[in-house]
Backbone as JSON Lines, residues from 0, in Angstrom:
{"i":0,"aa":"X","n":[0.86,-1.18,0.0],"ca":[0.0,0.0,0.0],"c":[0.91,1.24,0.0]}
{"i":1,"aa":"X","n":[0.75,1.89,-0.89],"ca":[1.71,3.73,-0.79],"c":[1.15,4.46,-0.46]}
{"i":2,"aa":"X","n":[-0.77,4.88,-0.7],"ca":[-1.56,5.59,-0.91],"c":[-2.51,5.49,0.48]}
{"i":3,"aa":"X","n":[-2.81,6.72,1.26],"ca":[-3.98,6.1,2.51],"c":[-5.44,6.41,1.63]}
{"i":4,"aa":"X","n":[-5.75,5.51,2.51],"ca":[-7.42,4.98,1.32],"c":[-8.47,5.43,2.94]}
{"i":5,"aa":"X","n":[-9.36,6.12,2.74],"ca":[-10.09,6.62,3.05],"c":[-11.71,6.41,2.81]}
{"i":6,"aa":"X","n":[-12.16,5.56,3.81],"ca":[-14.0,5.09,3.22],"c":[-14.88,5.74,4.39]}
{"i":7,"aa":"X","n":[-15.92,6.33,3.95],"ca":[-16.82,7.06,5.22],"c":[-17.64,5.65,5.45]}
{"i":8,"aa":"X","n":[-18.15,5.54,6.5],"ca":[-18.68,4.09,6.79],"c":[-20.37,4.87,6.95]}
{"i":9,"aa":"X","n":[-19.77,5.86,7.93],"ca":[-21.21,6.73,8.23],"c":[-20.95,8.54,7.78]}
{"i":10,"aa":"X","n":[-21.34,8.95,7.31],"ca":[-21.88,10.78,7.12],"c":[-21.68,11.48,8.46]}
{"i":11,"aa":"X","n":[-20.77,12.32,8.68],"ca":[-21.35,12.84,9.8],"c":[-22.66,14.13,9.47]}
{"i":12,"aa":"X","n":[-22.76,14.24,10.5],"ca":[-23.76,15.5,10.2],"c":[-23.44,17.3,11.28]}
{"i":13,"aa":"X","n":[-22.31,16.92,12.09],"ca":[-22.1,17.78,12.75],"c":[-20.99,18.7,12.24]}
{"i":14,"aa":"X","n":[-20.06,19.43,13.05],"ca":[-19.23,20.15,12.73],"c":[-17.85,19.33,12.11]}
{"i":15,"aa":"X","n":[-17.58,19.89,11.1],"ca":[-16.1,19.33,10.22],"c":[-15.27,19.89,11.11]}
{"i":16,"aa":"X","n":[-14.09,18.43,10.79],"ca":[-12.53,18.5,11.28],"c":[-11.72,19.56,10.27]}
{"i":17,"aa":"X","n":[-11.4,20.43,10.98],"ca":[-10.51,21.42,10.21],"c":[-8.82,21.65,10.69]}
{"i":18,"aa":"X","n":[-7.96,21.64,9.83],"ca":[-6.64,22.06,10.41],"c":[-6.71,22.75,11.62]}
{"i":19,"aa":"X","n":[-6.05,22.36,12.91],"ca":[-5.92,23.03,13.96],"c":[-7.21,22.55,14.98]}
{"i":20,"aa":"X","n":[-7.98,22.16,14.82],"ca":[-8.77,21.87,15.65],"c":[-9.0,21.02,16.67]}
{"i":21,"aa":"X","n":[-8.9,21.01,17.72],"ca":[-8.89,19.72,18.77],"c":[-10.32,19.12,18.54]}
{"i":22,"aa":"X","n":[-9.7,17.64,18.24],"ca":[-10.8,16.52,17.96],"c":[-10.98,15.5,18.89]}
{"i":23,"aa":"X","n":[-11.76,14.74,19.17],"ca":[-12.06,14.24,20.08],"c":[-12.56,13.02,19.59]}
{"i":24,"aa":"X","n":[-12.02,11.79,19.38],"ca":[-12.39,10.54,18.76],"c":[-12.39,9.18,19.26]}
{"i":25,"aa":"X","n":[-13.5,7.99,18.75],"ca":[-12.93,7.08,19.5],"c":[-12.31,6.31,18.63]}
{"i":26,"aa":"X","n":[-11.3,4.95,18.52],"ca":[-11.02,3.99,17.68],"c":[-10.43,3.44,18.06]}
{"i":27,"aa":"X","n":[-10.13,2.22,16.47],"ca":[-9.68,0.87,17.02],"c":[-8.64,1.07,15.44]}
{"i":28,"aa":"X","n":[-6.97,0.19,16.5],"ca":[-6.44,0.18,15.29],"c":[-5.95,-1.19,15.37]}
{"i":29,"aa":"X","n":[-5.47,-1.53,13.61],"ca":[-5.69,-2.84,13.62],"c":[-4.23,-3.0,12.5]}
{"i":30,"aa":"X","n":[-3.14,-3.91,13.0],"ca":[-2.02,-4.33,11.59],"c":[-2.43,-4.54,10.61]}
{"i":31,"aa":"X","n":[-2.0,-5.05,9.33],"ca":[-2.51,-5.34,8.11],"c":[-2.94,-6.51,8.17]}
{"i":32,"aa":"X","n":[-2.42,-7.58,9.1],"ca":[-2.86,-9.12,9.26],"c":[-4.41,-8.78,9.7]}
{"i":33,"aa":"X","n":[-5.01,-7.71,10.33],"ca":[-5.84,-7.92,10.91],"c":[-5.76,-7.79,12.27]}
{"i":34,"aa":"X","n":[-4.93,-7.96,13.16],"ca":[-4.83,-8.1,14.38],"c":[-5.21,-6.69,15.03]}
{"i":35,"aa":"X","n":[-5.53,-6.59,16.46],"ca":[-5.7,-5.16,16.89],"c":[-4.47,-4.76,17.82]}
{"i":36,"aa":"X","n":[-4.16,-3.61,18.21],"ca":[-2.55,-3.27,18.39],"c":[-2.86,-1.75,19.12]}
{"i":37,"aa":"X","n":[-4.9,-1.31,19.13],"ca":[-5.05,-0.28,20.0],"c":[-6.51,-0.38,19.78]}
{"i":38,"aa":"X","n":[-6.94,0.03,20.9],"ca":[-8.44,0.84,21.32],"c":[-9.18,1.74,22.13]}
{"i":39,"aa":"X","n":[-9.19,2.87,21.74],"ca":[-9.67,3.81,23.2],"c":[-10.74,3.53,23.83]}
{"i":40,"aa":"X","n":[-11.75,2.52,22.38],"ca":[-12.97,1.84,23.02],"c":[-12.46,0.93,25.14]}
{"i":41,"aa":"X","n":[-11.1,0.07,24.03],"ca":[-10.67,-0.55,25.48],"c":[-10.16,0.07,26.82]}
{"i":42,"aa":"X","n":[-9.82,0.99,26.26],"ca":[-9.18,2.14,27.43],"c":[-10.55,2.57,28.29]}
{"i":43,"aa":"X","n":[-11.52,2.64,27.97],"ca":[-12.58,3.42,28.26],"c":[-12.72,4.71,28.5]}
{"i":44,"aa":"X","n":[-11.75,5.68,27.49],"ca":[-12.34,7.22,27.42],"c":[-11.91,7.22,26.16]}
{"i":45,"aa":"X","n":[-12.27,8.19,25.25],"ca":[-11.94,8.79,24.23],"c":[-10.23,9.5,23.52]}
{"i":46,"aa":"X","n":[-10.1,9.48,22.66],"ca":[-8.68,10.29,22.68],"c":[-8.79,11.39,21.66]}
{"i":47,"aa":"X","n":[-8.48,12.5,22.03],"ca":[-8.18,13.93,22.23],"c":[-7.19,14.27,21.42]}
{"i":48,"aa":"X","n":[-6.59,15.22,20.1],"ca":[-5.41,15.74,19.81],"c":[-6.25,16.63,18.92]}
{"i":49,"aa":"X","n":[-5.0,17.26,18.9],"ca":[-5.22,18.58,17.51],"c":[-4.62,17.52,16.21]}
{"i":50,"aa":"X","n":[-5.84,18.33,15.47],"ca":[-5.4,17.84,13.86],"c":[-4.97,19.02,13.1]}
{"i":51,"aa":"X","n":[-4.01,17.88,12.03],"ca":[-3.58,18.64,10.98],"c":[-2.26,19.88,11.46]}
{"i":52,"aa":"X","n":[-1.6,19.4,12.15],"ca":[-0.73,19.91,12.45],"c":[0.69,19.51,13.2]}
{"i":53,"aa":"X","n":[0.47,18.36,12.62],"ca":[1.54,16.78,13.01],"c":[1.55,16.18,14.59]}
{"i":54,"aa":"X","n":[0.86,16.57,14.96],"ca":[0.84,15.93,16.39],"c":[0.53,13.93,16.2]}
{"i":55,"aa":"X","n":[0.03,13.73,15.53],"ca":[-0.6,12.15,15.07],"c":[0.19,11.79,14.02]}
{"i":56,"aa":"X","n":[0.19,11.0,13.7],"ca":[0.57,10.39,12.48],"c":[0.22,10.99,10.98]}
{"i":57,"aa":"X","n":[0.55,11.05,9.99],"ca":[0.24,12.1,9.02],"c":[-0.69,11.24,8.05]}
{"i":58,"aa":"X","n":[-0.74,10.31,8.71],"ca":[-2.03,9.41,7.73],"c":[-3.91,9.64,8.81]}
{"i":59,"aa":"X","n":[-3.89,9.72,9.68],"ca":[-4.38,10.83,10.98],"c":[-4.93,11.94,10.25]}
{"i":60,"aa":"X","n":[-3.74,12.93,10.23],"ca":[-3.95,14.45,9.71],"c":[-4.34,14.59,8.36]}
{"i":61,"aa":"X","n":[-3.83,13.79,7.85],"ca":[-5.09,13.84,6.38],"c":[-6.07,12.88,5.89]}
{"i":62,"aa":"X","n":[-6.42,11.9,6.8],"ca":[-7.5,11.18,6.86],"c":[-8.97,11.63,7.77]}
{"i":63,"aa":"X","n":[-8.49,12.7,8.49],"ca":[-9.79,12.92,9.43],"c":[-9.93,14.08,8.76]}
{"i":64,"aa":"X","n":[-9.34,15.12,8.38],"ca":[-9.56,16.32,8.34],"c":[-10.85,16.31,7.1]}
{"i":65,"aa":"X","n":[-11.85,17.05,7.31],"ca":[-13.21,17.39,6.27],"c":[-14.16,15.9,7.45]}
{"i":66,"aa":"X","n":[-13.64,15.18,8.12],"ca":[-14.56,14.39,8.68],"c":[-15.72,15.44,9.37]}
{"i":67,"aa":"X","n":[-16.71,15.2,9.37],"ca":[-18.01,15.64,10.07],"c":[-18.26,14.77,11.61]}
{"i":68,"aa":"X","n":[-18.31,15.79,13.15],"ca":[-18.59,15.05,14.3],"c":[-20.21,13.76,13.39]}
{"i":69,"aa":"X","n":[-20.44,13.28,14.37],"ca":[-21.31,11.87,14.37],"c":[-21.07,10.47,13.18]}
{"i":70,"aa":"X","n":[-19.56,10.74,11.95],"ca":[-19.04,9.88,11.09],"c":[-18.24,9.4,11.38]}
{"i":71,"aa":"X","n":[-18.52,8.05,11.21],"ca":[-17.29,7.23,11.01],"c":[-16.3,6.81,10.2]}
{"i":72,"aa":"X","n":[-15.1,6.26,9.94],"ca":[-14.26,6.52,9.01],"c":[-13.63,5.33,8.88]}
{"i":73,"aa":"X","n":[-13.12,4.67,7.89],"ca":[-12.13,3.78,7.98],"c":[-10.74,4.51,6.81]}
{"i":74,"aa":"X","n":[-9.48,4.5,7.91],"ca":[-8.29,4.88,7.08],"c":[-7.47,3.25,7.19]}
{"i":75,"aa":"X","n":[-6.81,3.47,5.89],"ca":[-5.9,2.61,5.29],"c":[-4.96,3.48,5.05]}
{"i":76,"aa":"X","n":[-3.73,3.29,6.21],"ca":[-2.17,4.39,6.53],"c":[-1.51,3.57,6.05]}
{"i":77,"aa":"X","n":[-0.7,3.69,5.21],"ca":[0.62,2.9,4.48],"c":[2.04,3.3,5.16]}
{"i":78,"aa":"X","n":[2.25,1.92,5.91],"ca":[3.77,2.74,6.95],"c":[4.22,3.92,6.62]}
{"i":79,"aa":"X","n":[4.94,4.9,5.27],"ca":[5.19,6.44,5.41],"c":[4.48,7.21,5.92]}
{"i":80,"aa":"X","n":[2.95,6.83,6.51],"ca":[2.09,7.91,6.32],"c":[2.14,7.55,8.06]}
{"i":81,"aa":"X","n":[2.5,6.99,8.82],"ca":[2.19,6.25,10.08],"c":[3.1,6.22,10.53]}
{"i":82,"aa":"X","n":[4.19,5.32,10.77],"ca":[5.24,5.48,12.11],"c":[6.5,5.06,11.31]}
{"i":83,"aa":"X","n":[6.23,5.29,9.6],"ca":[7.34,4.43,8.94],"c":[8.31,3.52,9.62]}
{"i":84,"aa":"X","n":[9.56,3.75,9.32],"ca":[10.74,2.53,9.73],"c":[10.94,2.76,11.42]}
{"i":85,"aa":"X","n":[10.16,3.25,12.19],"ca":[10.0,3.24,13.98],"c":[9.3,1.98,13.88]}
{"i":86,"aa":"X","n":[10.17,1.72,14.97],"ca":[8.54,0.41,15.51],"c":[8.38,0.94,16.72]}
{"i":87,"aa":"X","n":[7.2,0.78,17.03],"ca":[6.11,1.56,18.12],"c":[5.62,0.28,19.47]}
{"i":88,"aa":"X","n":[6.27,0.63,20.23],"ca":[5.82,-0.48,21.28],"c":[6.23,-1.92,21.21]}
{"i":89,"aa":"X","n":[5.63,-2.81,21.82],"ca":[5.59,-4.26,21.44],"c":[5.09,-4.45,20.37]}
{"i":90,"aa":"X","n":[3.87,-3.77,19.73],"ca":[2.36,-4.01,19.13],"c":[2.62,-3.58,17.67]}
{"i":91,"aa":"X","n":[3.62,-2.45,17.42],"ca":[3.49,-2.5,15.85],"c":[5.21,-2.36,15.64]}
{"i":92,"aa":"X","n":[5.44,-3.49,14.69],"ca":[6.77,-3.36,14.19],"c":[6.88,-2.23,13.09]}
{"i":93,"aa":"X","n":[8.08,-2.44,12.86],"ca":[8.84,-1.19,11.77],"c":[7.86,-1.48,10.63]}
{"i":94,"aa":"X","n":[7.53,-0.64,9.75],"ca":[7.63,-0.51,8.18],"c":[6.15,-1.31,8.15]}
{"i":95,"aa":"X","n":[4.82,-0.61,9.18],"ca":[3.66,-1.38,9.3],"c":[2.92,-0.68,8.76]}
{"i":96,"aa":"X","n":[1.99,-1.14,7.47],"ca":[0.51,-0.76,6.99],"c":[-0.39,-0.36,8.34]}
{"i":97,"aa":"X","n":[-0.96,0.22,8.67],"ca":[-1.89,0.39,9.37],"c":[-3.21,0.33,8.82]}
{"i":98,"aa":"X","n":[-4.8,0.22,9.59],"ca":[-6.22,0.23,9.27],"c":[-6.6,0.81,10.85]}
{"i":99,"aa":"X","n":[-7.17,2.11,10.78],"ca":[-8.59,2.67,11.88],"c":[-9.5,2.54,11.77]}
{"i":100,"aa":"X","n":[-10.48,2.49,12.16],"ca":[-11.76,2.52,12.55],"c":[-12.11,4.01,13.25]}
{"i":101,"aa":"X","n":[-12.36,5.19,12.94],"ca":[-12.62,6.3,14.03],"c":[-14.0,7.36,13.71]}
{"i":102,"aa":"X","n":[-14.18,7.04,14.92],"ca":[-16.07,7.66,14.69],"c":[-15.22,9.1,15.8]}
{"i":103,"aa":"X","n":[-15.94,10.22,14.74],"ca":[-15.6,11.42,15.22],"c":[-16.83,11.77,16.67]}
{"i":104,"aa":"X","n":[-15.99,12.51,17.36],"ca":[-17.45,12.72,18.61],"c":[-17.65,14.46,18.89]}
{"i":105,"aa":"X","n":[-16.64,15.26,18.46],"ca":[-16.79,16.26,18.77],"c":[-14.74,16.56,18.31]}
{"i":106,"aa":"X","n":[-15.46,18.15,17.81],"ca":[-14.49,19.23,16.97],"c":[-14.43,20.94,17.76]}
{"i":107,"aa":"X","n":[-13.18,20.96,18.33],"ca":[-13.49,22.42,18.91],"c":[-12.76,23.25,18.18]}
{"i":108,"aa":"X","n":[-12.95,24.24,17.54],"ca":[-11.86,25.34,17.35],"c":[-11.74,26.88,18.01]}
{"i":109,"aa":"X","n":[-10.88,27.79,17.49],"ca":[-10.76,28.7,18.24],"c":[-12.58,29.87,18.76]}
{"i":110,"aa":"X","n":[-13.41,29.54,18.08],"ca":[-14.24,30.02,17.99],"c":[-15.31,29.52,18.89]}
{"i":111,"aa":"X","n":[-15.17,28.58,19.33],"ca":[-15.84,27.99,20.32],"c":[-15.65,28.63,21.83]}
């Protein structure tokens, strides 16, 4: 995979993810085998960052951004776009495809 592939599962209908905005999401991430390797579902709270401004992974910052709060998303991150040649923890080795699952819950920006 070179390219992150991007499928809306659901529409949101609320406020769009815009550069700079603290987002508030839940998900599940999963290796290319399939296996899972994270879940905030499992954590039991949500996870929190600003987008579009490299704080996440850059398959992240241009996979959520135009997302609408109440949609869900599935990204397909191709290791450059994700943690390239790092390996991350026990859970994802070097040079790993990634797949999310992330249902947006809420978008704040400066105007709020």
């Amino acid at each position: 995979m070179t390219e992150l592939q991007v499928t809306d599962l659901v529409i949101g209908e609320g406020k769009e993810a815009v550069k700079g905005a603290l987002i508030t999401t839940q998900y599940r991430g999963y290796l290319a085998d399939g296996s899972p390797f994270d879940s905030s579902y499992d954590r039991g709270h949500p996870f929190q960052c600003v987008i579009g401004t490299g704080r996440v992974i850059k398959g992240w910052d241009l996979g959520i951004m135009g997302m609408k709060v109440g949609g869900k998303r599935k990204l397909e991150v191709p290791a450059a776009l994700a943690y390239g040649e790092r390996k991350m923890g026990d859970k994802i080795p070097a040079n790993s495809d990634l797949s999310f699952e992330i249902e947006l819950l809420e978008v704040l920006t400066r105007d709020d």
